Amino acid sequence: MPTLRPLVAADLDAVVALEADCHDTPWSRRQFEDSLAAGHLAWVLVGEAGLLGYLVAMPGVDEMHLLDLTVAPACRGRGHARQLLGALAEACRAAKAALLWLEVRDGNADARRLYAAWGFEPVGRRKGYYARAQGGREDAVVMRWPVPAEAAA
């Protein structure tokens, strides 16, 4: 069973490498360091083979904002993203956050399906929000999830 634990500085090399492997325009090491320094929620999911995935979320007033959720390509489809989201849902409830927000690339159909299945609803669009490695920009779909007061049975 994979272990979910706080992301620490010793994890950054593996996190930054996975980020670079998975994203067109990856976060820099400095962005992860800044998130840790700011006290954002930051967790890694680790299995026998090493890093399976991670997430970073920023608490706000009565809300939470999911900034980055990544699962290693070879580990996708095994429920790891759902495990990370479940832990984030619990953190939202503990923080009394009423809403969880995120932006997702318009073209990231797998992530959009996951979020929709979780109960996120699209509420807007940010034109040209994401840079593309090959040039140009891509829209972000803004999604929100009303955090239920209790975990689903």
Short mmCIF file of C-alpha atoms in Angstrom, two decimals:
data_model
loop_
_atom_site.label_atom_id
_atom_site.label_comp_id
_atom_site.label_asym_id
_atom_site.label_seq_id
_atom_site.Cartn_x
_atom_site.Cartn_y
_atom_site.Cartn_z
CA MET A 1 0.00 0.00 0.00
CA PRO A 2 1.48 3.38 -0.96
CA THR A 3 2.38 5.80 1.81
CA LEU A 4 1.21 9.40 1.77
CA ARG A 5 3.44 11.79 3.71
CA PRO A 6 4.47 15.44 3.72
CA LEU A 7 6.85 16.50 0.98
CA VAL A 8 10.24 17.46 2.44
CA ALA A 9 13.33 19.06 0.93
CA ALA A 10 14.96 15.64 0.47
CA ASP A 11 12.13 14.73 -1.96
CA LEU A 12 12.70 17.69 -4.27
CA ASP A 13 15.10 16.03 -6.72
CA ALA A 14 12.62 13.21 -7.41
CA VAL A 15 9.61 15.57 -7.49
CA VAL A 16 11.29 18.01 -9.88
CA ALA A 17 12.38 15.13 -12.16
CA LEU A 18 8.84 13.70 -12.26
CA GLU A 19 7.40 17.18 -12.84
CA ALA A 20 9.75 17.64 -15.82
CA ASP A 21 8.78 14.23 -17.23
CA CYS A 22 5.03 14.89 -16.95
CA HIS A 23 4.44 18.53 -17.82
CA ASP A 24 4.91 20.66 -20.91
CA THR A 25 5.95 23.63 -18.80
CA PRO A 26 7.00 22.16 -15.44
CA TRP A 27 7.32 23.93 -12.14
CA SER A 28 10.89 24.79 -11.22
CA ARG A 29 12.62 23.54 -8.10
CA ARG A 30 12.30 27.09 -6.77
CA GLN A 31 8.49 26.98 -7.12
CA PHE A 32 8.35 23.82 -5.00
CA GLU A 33 10.75 25.35 -2.46
CA ASP A 34 8.60 28.49 -2.31
CA SER A 35 5.47 26.39 -1.72
CA LEU A 36 7.16 24.58 1.15
CA ALA A 37 8.38 27.87 2.63
CA ALA A 38 4.88 29.38 2.33
CA GLY A 39 3.39 26.48 4.27
CA HIS A 40 1.30 25.12 1.43
CA LEU A 41 0.01 21.57 1.77
CA ALA A 42 2.54 19.43 -0.06
CA TRP A 43 2.49 15.64 -0.03
CA VAL A 44 4.22 12.79 -1.79
CA LEU A 45 2.82 9.35 -2.44
CA VAL A 46 5.59 6.76 -2.17
CA GLY A 47 5.58 3.05 -2.99
CA GLU A 48 8.17 0.30 -3.00
CA ALA A 49 9.56 1.58 -6.31
CA GLY A 50 9.83 5.17 -5.09
CA LEU A 51 7.83 8.29 -5.90
CA LEU A 52 4.37 7.56 -7.35
CA GLY A 53 2.98 11.08 -7.26
CA TYR A 54 2.55 14.31 -5.32
CA LEU A 55 0.29 17.26 -4.80
CA VAL A 56 0.59 20.87 -3.71
CA ALA A 57 -2.39 22.91 -2.48
CA MET A 58 -2.70 26.42 -1.12
CA PRO A 59 -5.09 27.13 1.75
CA GLY A 60 -7.16 30.29 1.58
CA VAL A 61 -9.99 31.85 3.53
CA ASP A 62 -12.71 29.19 3.64
CA GLU A 63 -11.27 27.50 0.56
CA MET A 64 -8.35 25.49 -0.81
CA HIS A 65 -6.67 25.74 -4.23
CA LEU A 66 -5.10 22.65 -5.79
CA LEU A 67 -1.95 23.91 -7.52
CA ASP A 68 -0.32 20.71 -8.75
CA LEU A 69 -1.28 17.05 -8.75
CA THR A 70 0.94 14.64 -10.64
CA VAL A 71 1.12 10.85 -10.85
CA ALA A 72 4.00 9.07 -12.58
CA PRO A 73 2.91 7.91 -16.07
CA ALA A 74 3.76 4.25 -15.35
CA CYS A 75 1.59 4.38 -12.20
CA ARG A 76 -1.56 5.96 -13.63
CA GLY A 77 -4.89 4.18 -13.58
CA ARG A 78 -4.23 2.59 -10.19
CA GLY A 79 -6.16 5.04 -8.00
CA HIS A 80 -3.19 7.11 -6.88
CA ALA A 81 -4.69 10.44 -8.00
CA ARG A 82 -7.91 9.51 -6.18
CA GLN A 83 -5.88 8.69 -3.06
CA LEU A 84 -4.21 12.11 -3.23
CA LEU A 85 -7.57 13.83 -3.79
CA GLY A 86 -9.10 11.92 -0.89
CA ALA A 87 -6.38 13.11 1.45
CA LEU A 88 -6.84 16.65 0.17
CA ALA A 89 -10.60 16.39 0.76
CA GLU A 90 -9.91 15.42 4.38
CA ALA A 91 -7.52 18.36 4.73
CA CYS A 92 -10.21 20.66 3.32
CA ARG A 93 -12.72 19.40 5.86
CA ALA A 94 -10.21 19.80 8.70
CA ALA A 95 -9.50 23.38 7.58
CA LYS A 96 -13.26 24.04 7.21
CA ALA A 97 -12.73 24.94 3.56
CA ALA A 98 -16.09 25.14 1.78
CA LEU A 99 -14.64 24.98 -1.74
CA LEU A 100 -11.70 23.36 -3.47
CA TRP A 101 -10.57 25.12 -6.68
CA LEU A 102 -8.25 24.11 -9.49
CA GLU A 103 -7.26 24.94 -13.03
CA VAL A 104 -6.66 22.17 -15.54
CA ARG A 105 -5.40 22.34 -19.11
CA ASP A 106 -8.28 22.33 -21.54
CA GLY A 107 -6.55 19.54 -23.48
CA ASN A 108 -5.92 17.30 -20.45
CA ALA A 109 -8.92 15.04 -20.97
CA ASP A 110 -7.78 12.38 -18.47
CA ALA A 111 -7.46 14.90 -15.64
CA ARG A 112 -10.74 16.58 -16.55
CA ARG A 113 -12.51 13.18 -16.45
CA LEU A 114 -10.98 12.40 -13.05
CA TYR A 115 -12.06 15.74 -11.60
CA ALA A 116 -15.56 15.47 -13.07
CA ALA A 117 -15.92 11.95 -11.62
CA TRP A 118 -14.82 13.33 -8.26
CA GLY A 119 -17.59 15.94 -8.46
CA PHE A 120 -15.72 19.03 -9.63
CA GLU A 121 -17.76 21.31 -11.85
CA PRO A 122 -16.37 23.60 -14.54
CA VAL A 123 -17.16 27.21 -13.68
CA GLY A 124 -14.97 29.24 -16.01
CA ARG A 125 -12.09 29.45 -18.39
CA ARG A 126 -8.79 31.33 -18.28
CA LYS A 127 -7.81 32.16 -21.86
CA GLY A 128 -4.17 31.43 -22.66
CA TYR A 129 -3.40 30.52 -19.03
CA TYR A 130 -0.83 27.82 -19.76
CA ALA A 131 2.28 28.16 -21.90
CA ARG A 132 3.05 25.33 -24.28
CA ALA A 133 6.59 24.02 -24.68
CA GLN A 134 6.24 24.16 -28.48
CA GLY A 135 5.02 27.77 -28.26
CA GLY A 136 1.60 29.30 -27.98
CA ARG A 137 -0.84 29.19 -25.11
CA GLU A 138 -3.59 26.86 -23.89
CA ASP A 139 -6.74 27.70 -21.98
CA ALA A 140 -7.34 26.51 -18.44
CA VAL A 141 -10.69 25.21 -17.30
CA VAL A 142 -11.46 26.51 -13.80
CA MET A 143 -13.21 23.89 -11.69
CA ARG A 144 -14.60 23.88 -8.17
CA TRP A 145 -15.69 21.22 -5.75
CA PRO A 146 -18.05 22.03 -2.90
CA VAL A 147 -16.44 20.22 0.02
CA PRO A 148 -18.98 18.00 1.78
CA ALA A 149 -19.05 18.32 5.55
CA GLU A 150 -18.38 14.59 5.93
CA ALA A 151 -16.54 12.00 3.90
CA ALA A 152 -18.66 10.03 1.47
CA ALA A 153 -19.50 6.55 2.70
#
